[in-house]
């Protein structure tokens, strides 16, 4: 059965790049009627925080990306220890003692000699006595012994991949303090949980090569892999520095609609155009991972504003009833207001702006050159309540009295009634307004 996982480390808030990973994995599972697992990669006890785990769940809930099961790596440490024992028994895990400074020196020497900075496996040559002596000084950590062969897989996005394991350092799987690192924990989880597809960012390509070998050493066939390209800013600049401003919670606070975000992310970087989808089922139906390319994908948060606006404009009033109710607007009134304002709501909080105008009226906005004109027009304005034809009646009367027409007529009158130059169709809005200009 198709089983995927989204495996964030609860060490920070999810950002748009994480969303891409979560969404692709979720879509693959849902399209196949399979299982989607939320896996918290929390083996780092210092950096992992419950608050971040809660925030991850909250963000996925907001997006509607529900998971069938949650797993936490911190609850599976015995599994990782058992796998490490198996690897030790197979002589694929060896103890090493070099400090970061020593390793750095080795790397510099290799680079100076024009050689790739691959760990030289000096630890393998240590005698038992030398090892014991080192162990008395500092705790040893554990490296996986790579088989110096080519590692190949057919990536669902990048296509055929071939990485020479001799060009990669033996990965550290267990730290000196005993902490199991992501590479081992992830392999154990992916194989034991029956993960069929691993979708993640292209920054994990090298990990994939080593993970395939670790899986084989543990007696497992690898899953299918897909590595999506990393997101860049609109000008192609690395997004990482700005990711703080692109956390999912910031986008949510800015009023971005989940379906706008999902519609964009389900297509950005693919051969197909971005299409606004009404719901997740439509996104599932239109998704094909093979349509995505290896090139870096430009992400512009500015694209989300029109998508959110279009999404909201297409909603029936029922979809925004809770927003009206929160403002104390009764259902019958909401049903009258929504058709008038729906094309001018970029985010749900804009509903409050128009309801405020409808209830309270506005201080007129009058250009100096329009002062006399607006004064004359306001003298012709009957008091509210205004009838259905109020806008045509008033503008007609003002036109007859002043001779103004077109924009010179309509814009100052809109600004006088609403206090702003933009907004809903005045013919629809004016009958809703409960107060004259202040
Ligand atoms: N915790 C890893 C990350 O956040 C998961 C990578 C993976 O999907 O294997 O990058």
PDB file of C-alpha atoms in Angstrom, residues 78 84 114 208 236 252 287 362 381:
ATOM      1  CA  UNK A  78      15.241   1.260  20.995  1.00  0.00           C
ATOM      2  CA  UNK A  84      22.901  -0.032  15.091  1.00  0.00           C
ATOM      3  CA  UNK A 114      43.629  18.555  -4.957  1.00  0.00           C
ATOM      4  CA  UNK A 208      19.599   9.400  -0.293  1.00  0.00           C
ATOM      5  CA  UNK A 236      16.122  33.715  -8.125  1.00  0.00           C
ATOM      6  CA  UNK A 252      -1.962  32.629   7.766  1.00  0.00           C
ATOM      7  CA  UNK A 287      -1.455  16.356  -9.433  1.00  0.00           C
ATOM      8  CA  UNK A 362     -17.051  56.981   6.572  1.00  0.00           C
ATOM      9  CA  UNK A 381     -28.262  63.324  -0.969  1.00  0.00           C
TER      10      UNK A 381
END
